[in-house]
């Protein structure tokens, strides 16, 4: 076992930070380590600094103690960067990294070249939380630390579904489950639970969507007035595109929705199942993402923009094959 956490021995002040726009793995890792330090090294003064945390991760105990500003010039004995693939991703926390006595980085992104004094990057690990759990003394992991770490693992594995999930992932998750955590509720709370409004808008979108390009694509456009009818913002549309993608027989799913407070500016989300490169389509409009999940924003006449997108997707579908 790598003993990178032995750095904690000499430290009196520790700052823990993750990447900008923190996701479940980032929040889970920061809070899991924060609990672990408080429980096992009570003489260490540990701070977590992160940008505002999404509501679905507020089931993690202690998130209200996360410092979300970078105003003061405090210096720390040890800076621990978690789930951040490069120094720029630390955003506002960067200045504390620069002034810390010693820095360590624990991550699982293959692109991480190791920007700290000591680095532990395991690209085959599903999540930073999986790496961290493996570094901890199992007996020293409390219930609250286990909740945080488990949430991180389920978020980065899509509840043990993505190909990054391994035997080791399940072993680590199993160790955390033995702490008596309410794993079913944690999965529902972070992944599946929707507000009434989210369910209503999901239903509306599923009713409105259509099959195009000989049934190879499913698409839905949500206009300003339709979103207003549900008083829905962009955050309420989370999960709509994922449900569209699960339609039998389609290769590409597309959701275009009026951006918050806008009538002629749209956010496009695209997903593909097996072969179409939706990142290439998004790139044509200045957007980005991955081959199977990408998006962009565009302003103008929606029929005209959609027409151009559909044409590019048709080219993808016509030229790419399953092989
Ligand atoms: Mn991660």
PDB file of C-alpha atoms and ligand atoms in Angstrom:
ATOM      1  CA  UNK A   1       0.000   0.000   0.000  1.00  0.00           C
ATOM      2  CA  UNK A   2       1.290   3.448  -0.911  1.00  0.00           C
ATOM      3  CA  UNK A   3       1.785   5.514   2.228  1.00  0.00           C
ATOM      4  CA  UNK A   4       1.306   8.965   0.751  1.00  0.00           C
ATOM      5  CA  UNK A   5      -1.038   9.770   3.642  1.00  0.00           C
ATOM      6  CA  UNK A   6       1.924   9.437   6.036  1.00  0.00           C
ATOM      7  CA  UNK A   7       2.551  13.114   5.130  1.00  0.00           C
ATOM      8  CA  UNK A   8      -0.211  13.857   7.594  1.00  0.00           C
ATOM      9  CA  UNK A   9       2.033  12.838  10.514  1.00  0.00           C
ATOM     10  CA  UNK A  10       4.035  16.074  10.657  1.00  0.00           C
ATOM     11  CA  UNK A  11       1.318  18.529   9.634  1.00  0.00           C
ATOM     12  CA  UNK A  12      -0.609  20.851  11.926  1.00  0.00           C
ATOM     13  CA  UNK A  13      -2.634  22.636   9.273  1.00  0.00           C
ATOM     14  CA  UNK A  14      -3.981  20.930   6.170  1.00  0.00           C
ATOM     15  CA  UNK A  15      -5.980  22.274   3.291  1.00  0.00           C
ATOM     16  CA  UNK A  16      -7.985  19.896   1.126  1.00  0.00           C
ATOM     17  CA  UNK A  17      -9.242  21.031  -2.274  1.00  0.00           C
ATOM     18  CA  UNK A  18     -10.584  19.571  -5.495  1.00  0.00           C
ATOM     19  CA  UNK A  19     -11.452  20.795  -8.950  1.00  0.00           C
ATOM     20  CA  UNK A  20     -13.626  23.661 -10.114  1.00  0.00           C
ATOM     21  CA  UNK A  21     -17.373  22.895 -10.373  1.00  0.00           C
ATOM     22  CA  UNK A  22     -17.050  19.973  -7.922  1.00  0.00           C
ATOM     23  CA  UNK A  23     -18.791  16.695  -8.780  1.00  0.00           C
ATOM     24  CA  UNK A  24     -19.672  13.780  -6.511  1.00  0.00           C
ATOM     25  CA  UNK A  25     -16.218  12.194  -6.570  1.00  0.00           C
ATOM     26  CA  UNK A  26     -14.568  15.513  -5.808  1.00  0.00           C
ATOM     27  CA  UNK A  27     -16.891  16.416  -2.921  1.00  0.00           C
ATOM     28  CA  UNK A  28     -16.883  12.834  -1.613  1.00  0.00           C
ATOM     29  CA  UNK A  29     -13.094  12.624  -1.654  1.00  0.00           C
ATOM     30  CA  UNK A  30     -12.588  15.995   0.051  1.00  0.00           C
ATOM     31  CA  UNK A  31     -15.170  15.295   2.749  1.00  0.00           C
ATOM     32  CA  UNK A  32     -14.113  11.659   3.199  1.00  0.00           C
ATOM     33  CA  UNK A  33     -10.541  12.728   3.826  1.00  0.00           C
ATOM     34  CA  UNK A  34     -11.669  15.629   6.050  1.00  0.00           C
ATOM     35  CA  UNK A  35     -13.622  13.235   8.290  1.00  0.00           C
ATOM     36  CA  UNK A  36     -10.738  10.775   8.299  1.00  0.00           C
ATOM     37  CA  UNK A  37      -8.293  13.468   9.426  1.00  0.00           C
ATOM     38  CA  UNK A  38     -10.648  14.782  12.118  1.00  0.00           C
ATOM     39  CA  UNK A  39     -11.282  11.290  13.429  1.00  0.00           C
ATOM     40  CA  UNK A  40      -7.708  10.023  13.380  1.00  0.00           C
ATOM     41  CA  UNK A  41      -5.531  13.127  13.661  1.00  0.00           C
ATOM     42  CA  UNK A  42      -7.539  15.357  16.028  1.00  0.00           C
ATOM     43  CA  UNK A  43      -4.607  17.752  16.499  1.00  0.00           C
ATOM     44  CA  UNK A  44      -4.628  18.697  12.795  1.00  0.00           C
ATOM     45  CA  UNK A  45      -6.626  21.724  11.765  1.00  0.00           C
ATOM     46  CA  UNK A  46      -8.090  20.751   8.379  1.00  0.00           C
ATOM     47  CA  UNK A  47     -10.046  22.985   6.002  1.00  0.00           C
ATOM     48  CA  UNK A  48     -11.872  21.966   2.848  1.00  0.00           C
ATOM     49  CA  UNK A  49     -12.166  24.656   0.182  1.00  0.00           C
ATOM     50  CA  UNK A  50     -14.430  24.037  -2.792  1.00  0.00           C
ATOM     51  CA  UNK A  51     -16.704  26.017  -5.038  1.00  0.00           C
ATOM     52  CA  UNK A  52     -20.394  25.733  -4.025  1.00  0.00           C
ATOM     53  CA  UNK A  53     -21.500  22.109  -3.696  1.00  0.00           C
ATOM     54  CA  UNK A  54     -24.586  20.839  -5.623  1.00  0.00           C
ATOM     55  CA  UNK A  55     -27.584  20.106  -3.385  1.00  0.00           C
ATOM     56  CA  UNK A  56     -27.595  16.376  -4.110  1.00  0.00           C
ATOM     57  CA  UNK A  57     -24.307  15.970  -2.177  1.00  0.00           C
ATOM     58  CA  UNK A  58     -25.582  17.737   0.926  1.00  0.00           C
ATOM     59  CA  UNK A  59     -26.377  14.354   2.496  1.00  0.00           C
ATOM     60  CA  UNK A  60     -22.639  14.237   3.271  1.00  0.00           C
ATOM     61  CA  UNK A  61     -22.143  15.390   6.847  1.00  0.00           C
ATOM     62  CA  UNK A  62     -20.039  18.521   7.262  1.00  0.00           C
ATOM     63  CA  UNK A  63     -20.459  20.014   3.770  1.00  0.00           C
ATOM     64  CA  UNK A  64     -21.767  23.204   5.412  1.00  0.00           C
ATOM     65  CA  UNK A  65     -18.266  23.689   6.833  1.00  0.00           C
ATOM     66  CA  UNK A  66     -16.657  23.811   3.390  1.00  0.00           C
ATOM     67  CA  UNK A  67     -15.068  27.199   2.803  1.00  0.00           C
ATOM     68  CA  UNK A  68     -16.229  28.545  -0.558  1.00  0.00           C
ATOM     69  CA  UNK A  69     -14.150  31.689  -0.760  1.00  0.00           C
ATOM     70  CA  UNK A  70     -10.507  32.225  -1.481  1.00  0.00           C
ATOM     71  CA  UNK A  71     -10.155  35.698   0.052  1.00  0.00           C
ATOM     72  CA  UNK A  72      -7.795  35.166   2.992  1.00  0.00           C
ATOM     73  CA  UNK A  73      -4.082  34.566   2.666  1.00  0.00           C
ATOM     74  CA  UNK A  74      -3.811  31.689   5.068  1.00  0.00           C
ATOM     75  CA  UNK A  75      -0.886  29.353   4.591  1.00  0.00           C
ATOM     76  CA  UNK A  76      -0.991  25.644   5.285  1.00  0.00           C
ATOM     77  CA  UNK A  77       1.618  23.030   6.218  1.00  0.00           C
ATOM     78  CA  UNK A  78       0.115  20.588   3.749  1.00  0.00           C
ATOM     79  CA  UNK A  79      -2.082  21.028   0.690  1.00  0.00           C
ATOM     80  CA  UNK A  80      -3.902  17.951  -0.608  1.00  0.00           C
ATOM     81  CA  UNK A  81      -5.328  18.161  -4.131  1.00  0.00           C
ATOM     82  CA  UNK A  82      -8.000  15.565  -4.856  1.00  0.00           C
ATOM     83  CA  UNK A  83      -9.554  14.559  -8.204  1.00  0.00           C
ATOM     84  CA  UNK A  84      -7.891  17.521  -9.956  1.00  0.00           C
ATOM     85  CA  UNK A  85      -6.026  16.536 -13.113  1.00  0.00           C
ATOM     86  CA  UNK A  86      -3.900  19.682 -13.288  1.00  0.00           C
ATOM     87  CA  UNK A  87      -3.094  22.757 -11.249  1.00  0.00           C
ATOM     88  CA  UNK A  88      -5.389  25.027 -13.267  1.00  0.00           C
ATOM     89  CA  UNK A  89      -8.363  22.871 -12.262  1.00  0.00           C
ATOM     90  CA  UNK A  90      -7.791  23.938  -8.656  1.00  0.00           C
ATOM     91  CA  UNK A  91      -9.070  27.393  -9.715  1.00  0.00           C
ATOM     92  CA  UNK A  92      -9.275  29.695  -6.665  1.00  0.00           C
ATOM     93  CA  UNK A  93      -7.512  27.187  -4.412  1.00  0.00           C
ATOM     94  CA  UNK A  94      -4.326  27.477  -6.479  1.00  0.00           C
ATOM     95  CA  UNK A  95      -2.836  30.252  -4.374  1.00  0.00           C
ATOM     96  CA  UNK A  96      -2.937  28.069  -1.240  1.00  0.00           C
ATOM     97  CA  UNK A  97      -1.225  25.304  -3.216  1.00  0.00           C
ATOM     98  CA  UNK A  98       1.550  27.749  -4.119  1.00  0.00           C
ATOM     99  CA  UNK A  99       2.151  28.897  -0.564  1.00  0.00           C
ATOM    100  CA  UNK A 100       1.815  25.519   1.206  1.00  0.00           C
ATOM    101  CA  UNK A 101       4.899  23.988   2.801  1.00  0.00           C
ATOM    102  CA  UNK A 102       4.257  20.617   1.161  1.00  0.00           C
ATOM    103  CA  UNK A 103       1.789  19.455  -1.492  1.00  0.00           C
ATOM    104  CA  UNK A 104       0.322  16.115  -2.444  1.00  0.00           C
ATOM    105  CA  UNK A 105      -2.001  15.100  -5.234  1.00  0.00           C
ATOM    106  CA  UNK A 106      -4.251  12.043  -5.282  1.00  0.00           C
ATOM    107  CA  UNK A 107      -6.175  11.397  -8.479  1.00  0.00           C
ATOM    108  CA  UNK A 108      -7.320   8.924 -11.135  1.00  0.00           C
ATOM    109  CA  UNK A 109      -7.244  10.993 -14.335  1.00  0.00           C
ATOM    110  CA  UNK A 110      -4.862   9.558 -16.909  1.00  0.00           C
ATOM    111  CA  UNK A 111      -3.977  13.096 -18.050  1.00  0.00           C
ATOM    112  CA  UNK A 112      -2.605  13.996 -14.609  1.00  0.00           C
ATOM    113  CA  UNK A 113       1.128  14.510 -15.001  1.00  0.00           C
ATOM    114  CA  UNK A 114       1.784  14.981 -11.287  1.00  0.00           C
ATOM    115  CA  UNK A 115       1.923  18.667 -10.373  1.00  0.00           C
ATOM    116  CA  UNK A 116       2.489  18.310  -6.606  1.00  0.00           C
ATOM    117  CA  UNK A 117       5.551  17.436  -4.502  1.00  0.00           C
ATOM    118  CA  UNK A 118       4.186  13.927  -4.140  1.00  0.00           C
ATOM    119  CA  UNK A 119       1.669  12.358  -6.481  1.00  0.00           C
ATOM    120  CA  UNK A 120      -0.439   9.265  -6.485  1.00  0.00           C
ATOM    121  CA  UNK A 121      -2.337   8.944  -9.756  1.00  0.00           C
ATOM    122  CA  UNK A 122      -3.990   5.614 -10.496  1.00  0.00           C
ATOM    123  CA  UNK A 123      -5.593   5.831 -13.949  1.00  0.00           C
ATOM    124  CA  UNK A 124      -7.163   2.405 -13.630  1.00  0.00           C
ATOM    125  CA  UNK A 125      -9.087   3.397 -10.519  1.00  0.00           C
ATOM    126  CA  UNK A 126     -12.751   4.269 -10.995  1.00  0.00           C
ATOM    127  CA  UNK A 127     -12.606   7.330  -8.796  1.00  0.00           C
ATOM    128  CA  UNK A 128     -10.458   9.345  -6.452  1.00  0.00           C
ATOM    129  CA  UNK A 129     -12.643   7.988  -3.648  1.00  0.00           C
ATOM    130  CA  UNK A 130     -11.627   4.436  -4.594  1.00  0.00           C
ATOM    131  CA  UNK A 131      -7.941   5.443  -4.446  1.00  0.00           C
ATOM    132  CA  UNK A 132      -8.400   7.224  -1.109  1.00  0.00           C
ATOM    133  CA  UNK A 133     -10.300   4.357   0.504  1.00  0.00           C
ATOM    134  CA  UNK A 134      -7.416   2.080  -0.409  1.00  0.00           C
ATOM    135  CA  UNK A 135      -4.959   4.403   1.343  1.00  0.00           C
ATOM    136  CA  UNK A 136      -6.889   4.594   4.585  1.00  0.00           C
ATOM    137  CA  UNK A 137      -6.732   2.324   7.582  1.00  0.00           C
ATOM    138  CA  UNK A 138     -10.133   0.623   7.306  1.00  0.00           C
ATOM    139  CA  UNK A 139     -10.642   0.720  11.087  1.00  0.00           C
ATOM    140  CA  UNK A 140     -10.097   4.481  11.010  1.00  0.00           C
ATOM    141  CA  UNK A 141     -12.920   5.107   8.518  1.00  0.00           C
ATOM    142  CA  UNK A 142     -16.003   6.409  10.324  1.00  0.00           C
ATOM    143  CA  UNK A 143     -19.617   6.155   9.198  1.00  0.00           C
ATOM    144  CA  UNK A 144     -19.555   9.781   7.963  1.00  0.00           C
ATOM    145  CA  UNK A 145     -16.309   9.275   6.040  1.00  0.00           C
ATOM    146  CA  UNK A 146     -17.761   6.093   4.496  1.00  0.00           C
ATOM    147  CA  UNK A 147     -20.899   7.933   3.312  1.00  0.00           C
ATOM    148  CA  UNK A 148     -18.760  10.573   1.571  1.00  0.00           C
ATOM    149  CA  UNK A 149     -16.410   8.056  -0.071  1.00  0.00           C
ATOM    150  CA  UNK A 150     -19.240   5.766  -1.183  1.00  0.00           C
ATOM    151  CA  UNK A 151     -21.030   8.690  -2.863  1.00  0.00           C
ATOM    152  CA  UNK A 152     -17.851   9.518  -4.752  1.00  0.00           C
ATOM    153  CA  UNK A 153     -17.506   5.951  -6.019  1.00  0.00           C
ATOM    154  CA  UNK A 154     -21.130   5.652  -7.175  1.00  0.00           C
ATOM    155  CA  UNK A 155     -20.974   9.024  -8.928  1.00  0.00           C
ATOM    156  CA  UNK A 156     -17.879   8.252 -11.000  1.00  0.00           C
ATOM    157  CA  UNK A 157     -19.028   4.710 -11.828  1.00  0.00           C
ATOM    158  CA  UNK A 158     -22.672   5.553 -12.595  1.00  0.00           C
ATOM    159  CA  UNK A 159     -23.578   3.227  -9.710  1.00  0.00           C
ATOM    160  CA  UNK A 160     -21.043   0.525 -10.659  1.00  0.00           C
ATOM    161  CA  UNK A 161     -22.079   0.548 -14.317  1.00  0.00           C
ATOM    162  CA  UNK A 162     -19.323   2.306 -16.294  1.00  0.00           C
ATOM    163  CA  UNK A 163     -16.361   0.342 -17.610  1.00  0.00           C
ATOM    164  CA  UNK A 164     -14.069   1.977 -15.020  1.00  0.00           C
ATOM    165  CA  UNK A 165     -15.705  -0.272 -12.407  1.00  0.00           C
ATOM    166  CA  UNK A 166     -13.403  -3.107 -11.323  1.00  0.00           C
ATOM    167  CA  UNK A 167     -13.108  -5.883  -8.778  1.00  0.00           C
ATOM    168  CA  UNK A 168     -11.125  -3.420  -6.670  1.00  0.00           C
ATOM    169  CA  UNK A 169     -13.936  -0.834  -6.928  1.00  0.00           C
ATOM    170  CA  UNK A 170     -16.403  -3.365  -5.554  1.00  0.00           C
ATOM    171  CA  UNK A 171     -13.958  -4.374  -2.793  1.00  0.00           C
ATOM    172  CA  UNK A 172     -13.538  -0.769  -1.684  1.00  0.00           C
ATOM    173  CA  UNK A 173     -17.296  -0.117  -1.860  1.00  0.00           C
ATOM    174  CA  UNK A 174     -17.832  -3.323   0.135  1.00  0.00           C
ATOM    175  CA  UNK A 175     -15.515  -2.084   2.899  1.00  0.00           C
ATOM    176  CA  UNK A 176     -17.525   1.143   3.063  1.00  0.00           C
ATOM    177  CA  UNK A 177     -20.865  -0.714   3.141  1.00  0.00           C
ATOM    178  CA  UNK A 178     -19.641  -2.592   6.214  1.00  0.00           C
ATOM    179  CA  UNK A 179     -19.727   0.724   8.089  1.00  0.00           C
ATOM    180  CA  UNK A 180     -23.520   0.439   8.027  1.00  0.00           C
ATOM    181  CA  UNK A 181     -24.159   3.228   5.557  1.00  0.00           C
ATOM    182  CA  UNK A 182     -27.667   3.477   3.976  1.00  0.00           C
ATOM    183  CA  UNK A 183     -26.375   2.648   0.498  1.00  0.00           C
ATOM    184  CA  UNK A 184     -29.796   2.283  -1.161  1.00  0.00           C
ATOM    185  CA  UNK A 185     -30.878   5.737  -0.002  1.00  0.00           C
ATOM    186  CA  UNK A 186     -27.521   7.248  -0.956  1.00  0.00           C
ATOM    187  CA  UNK A 187     -27.894   5.911  -4.509  1.00  0.00           C
ATOM    188  CA  UNK A 188     -31.463   7.235  -4.779  1.00  0.00           C
ATOM    189  CA  UNK A 189     -30.564  10.605  -3.272  1.00  0.00           C
ATOM    190  CA  UNK A 190     -27.572  11.273  -5.470  1.00  0.00           C
ATOM    191  CA  UNK A 191     -28.726   9.621  -8.702  1.00  0.00           C
ATOM    192  CA  UNK A 192     -32.380   8.901  -9.089  1.00  0.00           C
ATOM    193  CA  UNK A 193     -34.453  11.140  -6.823  1.00  0.00           C
ATOM    194  CA  UNK A 194     -36.105  13.941  -8.805  1.00  0.00           C
ATOM    195  CA  UNK A 195     -38.177  16.878  -7.692  1.00  0.00           C
ATOM    196  CA  UNK A 196     -41.838  16.968  -8.699  1.00  0.00           C
ATOM    197  CA  UNK A 197     -40.962  19.684 -11.214  1.00  0.00           C
ATOM    198  CA  UNK A 198     -38.144  17.593 -12.728  1.00  0.00           C
ATOM    199  CA  UNK A 199     -40.483  14.652 -13.184  1.00  0.00           C
ATOM    200  CA  UNK A 200     -43.155  16.850 -14.794  1.00  0.00           C
ATOM    201  CA  UNK A 201     -40.702  18.352 -17.277  1.00  0.00           C
ATOM    202  CA  UNK A 202     -39.231  14.905 -17.993  1.00  0.00           C
ATOM    203  CA  UNK A 203     -42.742  13.665 -18.789  1.00  0.00           C
ATOM    204  CA  UNK A 204     -43.352  16.664 -21.027  1.00  0.00           C
ATOM    205  CA  UNK A 205     -40.071  16.140 -22.906  1.00  0.00           C
ATOM    206  CA  UNK A 206     -40.753  12.412 -23.388  1.00  0.00           C
ATOM    207  CA  UNK A 207     -44.190  13.259 -24.751  1.00  0.00           C
ATOM    208  CA  UNK A 208     -42.813  15.899 -27.119  1.00  0.00           C
ATOM    209  CA  UNK A 209     -39.750  14.088 -28.495  1.00  0.00           C
ATOM    210  CA  UNK A 210     -39.660  12.566 -31.978  1.00  0.00           C
ATOM    211  CA  UNK A 211     -37.699  10.009 -33.940  1.00  0.00           C
ATOM    212  CA  UNK A 212     -35.843  11.393 -36.953  1.00  0.00           C
ATOM    213  CA  UNK A 213     -33.220  10.240 -39.465  1.00  0.00           C
ATOM    214  CA  UNK A 214     -34.965   6.906 -40.092  1.00  0.00           C
ATOM    215  CA  UNK A 215     -35.327   6.269 -36.379  1.00  0.00           C
ATOM    216  CA  UNK A 216     -31.606   6.571 -35.757  1.00  0.00           C
ATOM    217  CA  UNK A 217     -31.955   9.736 -33.689  1.00  0.00           C
ATOM    218  CA  UNK A 218     -34.358  10.938 -31.024  1.00  0.00           C
ATOM    219  CA  UNK A 219     -34.705  14.687 -30.575  1.00  0.00           C
ATOM    220  CA  UNK A 220     -36.564  17.177 -28.446  1.00  0.00           C
ATOM    221  CA  UNK A 221     -36.564  20.970 -28.441  1.00  0.00           C
ATOM    222  CA  UNK A 222     -37.857  22.769 -25.354  1.00  0.00           C
ATOM    223  CA  UNK A 223     -38.849  26.381 -25.948  1.00  0.00           C
ATOM    224  CA  UNK A 224     -38.805  29.207 -23.434  1.00  0.00           C
ATOM    225  CA  UNK A 225     -42.604  29.283 -23.034  1.00  0.00           C
ATOM    226  CA  UNK A 226     -42.687  25.534 -22.397  1.00  0.00           C
ATOM    227  CA  UNK A 227     -40.004  25.738 -19.720  1.00  0.00           C
ATOM    228  CA  UNK A 228     -41.773  28.742 -18.169  1.00  0.00           C
ATOM    229  CA  UNK A 229     -44.987  26.762 -17.929  1.00  0.00           C
ATOM    230  CA  UNK A 230     -43.152  24.450 -15.512  1.00  0.00           C
ATOM    231  CA  UNK A 231     -41.088  27.295 -14.036  1.00  0.00           C
ATOM    232  CA  UNK A 232     -38.176  25.078 -14.986  1.00  0.00           C
ATOM    233  CA  UNK A 233     -34.547  26.172 -15.222  1.00  0.00           C
ATOM    234  CA  UNK A 234     -31.712  24.325 -16.882  1.00  0.00           C
ATOM    235  CA  UNK A 235     -30.947  22.403 -13.672  1.00  0.00           C
ATOM    236  CA  UNK A 236     -34.419  20.834 -13.805  1.00  0.00           C
ATOM    237  CA  UNK A 237     -33.588  19.135 -17.119  1.00  0.00           C
ATOM    238  CA  UNK A 238     -30.887  16.919 -15.645  1.00  0.00           C
ATOM    239  CA  UNK A 239     -31.519  13.327 -16.648  1.00  0.00           C
ATOM    240  CA  UNK A 240     -33.821  14.121 -19.602  1.00  0.00           C
ATOM    241  CA  UNK A 241     -31.103  13.470 -22.183  1.00  0.00           C
ATOM    242  CA  UNK A 242     -30.084  10.251 -20.425  1.00  0.00           C
ATOM    243  CA  UNK A 243     -33.636   8.922 -20.615  1.00  0.00           C
ATOM    244  CA  UNK A 244     -33.841   9.842 -24.312  1.00  0.00           C
ATOM    245  CA  UNK A 245     -30.595   7.961 -24.950  1.00  0.00           C
ATOM    246  CA  UNK A 246     -32.142   4.788 -23.551  1.00  0.00           C
ATOM    247  CA  UNK A 247     -34.666   4.592 -26.396  1.00  0.00           C
ATOM    248  CA  UNK A 248     -34.462   1.245 -28.213  1.00  0.00           C
ATOM    249  CA  UNK A 249     -32.943   1.415 -31.672  1.00  0.00           C
ATOM    250  CA  UNK A 250     -31.557   4.943 -31.630  1.00  0.00           C
ATOM    251  CA  UNK A 251     -27.899   5.853 -31.926  1.00  0.00           C
ATOM    252  CA  UNK A 252     -28.066   9.566 -31.079  1.00  0.00           C
ATOM    253  CA  UNK A 253     -30.191  11.524 -28.595  1.00  0.00           C
ATOM    254  CA  UNK A 254     -30.435  15.299 -28.793  1.00  0.00           C
ATOM    255  CA  UNK A 255     -32.014  17.793 -26.417  1.00  0.00           C
ATOM    256  CA  UNK A 256     -32.103  21.504 -27.176  1.00  0.00           C
ATOM    257  CA  UNK A 257     -33.520  23.808 -24.529  1.00  0.00           C
ATOM    258  CA  UNK A 258     -33.799  27.556 -24.182  1.00  0.00           C
ATOM    259  CA  UNK A 259     -31.008  28.786 -21.921  1.00  0.00           C
ATOM    260  CA  UNK A 260     -32.029  30.304 -18.579  1.00  0.00           C
ATOM    261  CA  UNK A 261     -33.750  33.644 -19.111  1.00  0.00           C
ATOM    262  CA  UNK A 262     -33.256  33.475 -22.903  1.00  0.00           C
ATOM    263  CA  UNK A 263     -35.686  33.011 -25.779  1.00  0.00           C
ATOM    264  CA  UNK A 264     -33.334  32.677 -28.751  1.00  0.00           C
ATOM    265  CA  UNK A 265     -30.296  31.132 -27.080  1.00  0.00           C
ATOM    266  CA  UNK A 266     -30.266  27.356 -26.742  1.00  0.00           C
ATOM    267  CA  UNK A 267     -28.239  24.728 -24.977  1.00  0.00           C
ATOM    268  CA  UNK A 268     -27.735  21.548 -26.977  1.00  0.00           C
ATOM    269  CA  UNK A 269     -26.949  18.228 -25.293  1.00  0.00           C
ATOM    270  CA  UNK A 270     -26.134  15.150 -27.321  1.00  0.00           C
ATOM    271  CA  UNK A 271     -25.491  11.522 -26.464  1.00  0.00           C
ATOM    272  CA  UNK A 272     -24.533   8.580 -28.663  1.00  0.00           C
ATOM    273  CA  UNK A 273     -24.720   4.900 -27.874  1.00  0.00           C
ATOM    274  CA  UNK A 274     -22.124   3.077 -29.953  1.00  0.00           C
ATOM    275  CA  UNK A 275     -20.424   4.822 -32.831  1.00  0.00           C
ATOM    276  CA  UNK A 276     -21.464   8.404 -33.621  1.00  0.00           C
ATOM    277  CA  UNK A 277     -18.973  11.063 -32.510  1.00  0.00           C
ATOM    278  CA  UNK A 278     -21.134  13.796 -30.985  1.00  0.00           C
ATOM    279  CA  UNK A 279     -18.049  15.673 -29.720  1.00  0.00           C
ATOM    280  CA  UNK A 280     -17.141  16.333 -33.371  1.00  0.00           C
ATOM    281  CA  UNK A 281     -20.608  17.788 -33.948  1.00  0.00           C
ATOM    282  CA  UNK A 282     -20.381  19.965 -30.815  1.00  0.00           C
ATOM    283  CA  UNK A 283     -16.939  21.191 -31.885  1.00  0.00           C
ATOM    284  CA  UNK A 284     -18.468  22.632 -35.082  1.00  0.00           C
ATOM    285  CA  UNK A 285     -20.435  24.997 -32.829  1.00  0.00           C
ATOM    286  CA  UNK A 286     -17.590  25.789 -30.453  1.00  0.00           C
ATOM    287  CA  UNK A 287     -18.705  23.247 -27.832  1.00  0.00           C
ATOM    288  CA  UNK A 288     -17.005  20.213 -26.419  1.00  0.00           C
ATOM    289  CA  UNK A 289     -17.290  16.976 -24.504  1.00  0.00           C
ATOM    290  CA  UNK A 290     -16.627  13.311 -25.120  1.00  0.00           C
ATOM    291  CA  UNK A 291     -17.372  11.083 -28.119  1.00  0.00           C
ATOM    292  CA  UNK A 292     -20.520   9.756 -26.435  1.00  0.00           C
ATOM    293  CA  UNK A 293     -21.609  12.910 -24.580  1.00  0.00           C
ATOM    294  CA  UNK A 294     -21.152  16.467 -25.745  1.00  0.00           C
ATOM    295  CA  UNK A 295     -22.875  19.816 -25.923  1.00  0.00           C
ATOM    296  CA  UNK A 296     -22.747  23.436 -26.974  1.00  0.00           C
ATOM    297  CA  UNK A 297     -24.697  26.702 -26.828  1.00  0.00           C
ATOM    298  CA  UNK A 298     -25.961  28.602 -29.858  1.00  0.00           C
ATOM    299  CA  UNK A 299     -28.083  31.679 -30.444  1.00  0.00           C
ATOM    300  CA  UNK A 300     -30.391  32.367 -33.356  1.00  0.00           C
ATOM    301  CA  UNK A 301     -33.276  30.773 -35.194  1.00  0.00           C
ATOM    302  CA  UNK A 302     -33.739  27.349 -33.615  1.00  0.00           C
ATOM    303  CA  UNK A 303     -35.066  25.703 -36.793  1.00  0.00           C
ATOM    304  CA  UNK A 304     -32.010  26.850 -38.695  1.00  0.00           C
ATOM    305  CA  UNK A 305     -29.513  25.815 -36.000  1.00  0.00           C
ATOM    306  CA  UNK A 306     -31.219  22.469 -35.491  1.00  0.00           C
ATOM    307  CA  UNK A 307     -31.165  21.871 -39.238  1.00  0.00           C
ATOM    308  CA  UNK A 308     -27.404  22.320 -39.321  1.00  0.00           C
ATOM    309  CA  UNK A 309     -26.912  20.029 -36.324  1.00  0.00           C
ATOM    310  CA  UNK A 310     -29.132  17.342 -37.807  1.00  0.00           C
ATOM    311  CA  UNK A 311     -27.189  17.435 -41.067  1.00  0.00           C
ATOM    312  CA  UNK A 312     -23.881  16.898 -39.215  1.00  0.00           C
ATOM    313  CA  UNK A 313     -25.346  14.072 -37.181  1.00  0.00           C
ATOM    314  CA  UNK A 314     -26.711  12.463 -40.344  1.00  0.00           C
ATOM    315  CA  UNK A 315     -23.176  12.542 -41.783  1.00  0.00           C
ATOM    316  CA  UNK A 316     -21.925  10.840 -38.628  1.00  0.00           C
ATOM    317  CA  UNK A 317     -24.616   8.175 -38.821  1.00  0.00           C
ATOM    318  CA  UNK A 318     -24.033   7.574 -42.540  1.00  0.00           C
ATOM    319  CA  UNK A 319     -20.252   7.329 -42.389  1.00  0.00           C
ATOM    320  CA  UNK A 320     -19.604   5.624 -39.046  1.00  0.00           C
ATOM    321  CA  UNK A 321     -20.365   1.981 -38.571  1.00  0.00           C
ATOM    322  CA  UNK A 322     -20.538  -0.331 -35.612  1.00  0.00           C
ATOM    323  CA  UNK A 323     -17.150  -1.841 -36.467  1.00  0.00           C
TER     324      UNK A 323
HETATM  325 MN1  LIG B   1     -13.243  11.604 -10.283  1.00  0.00          MN
END
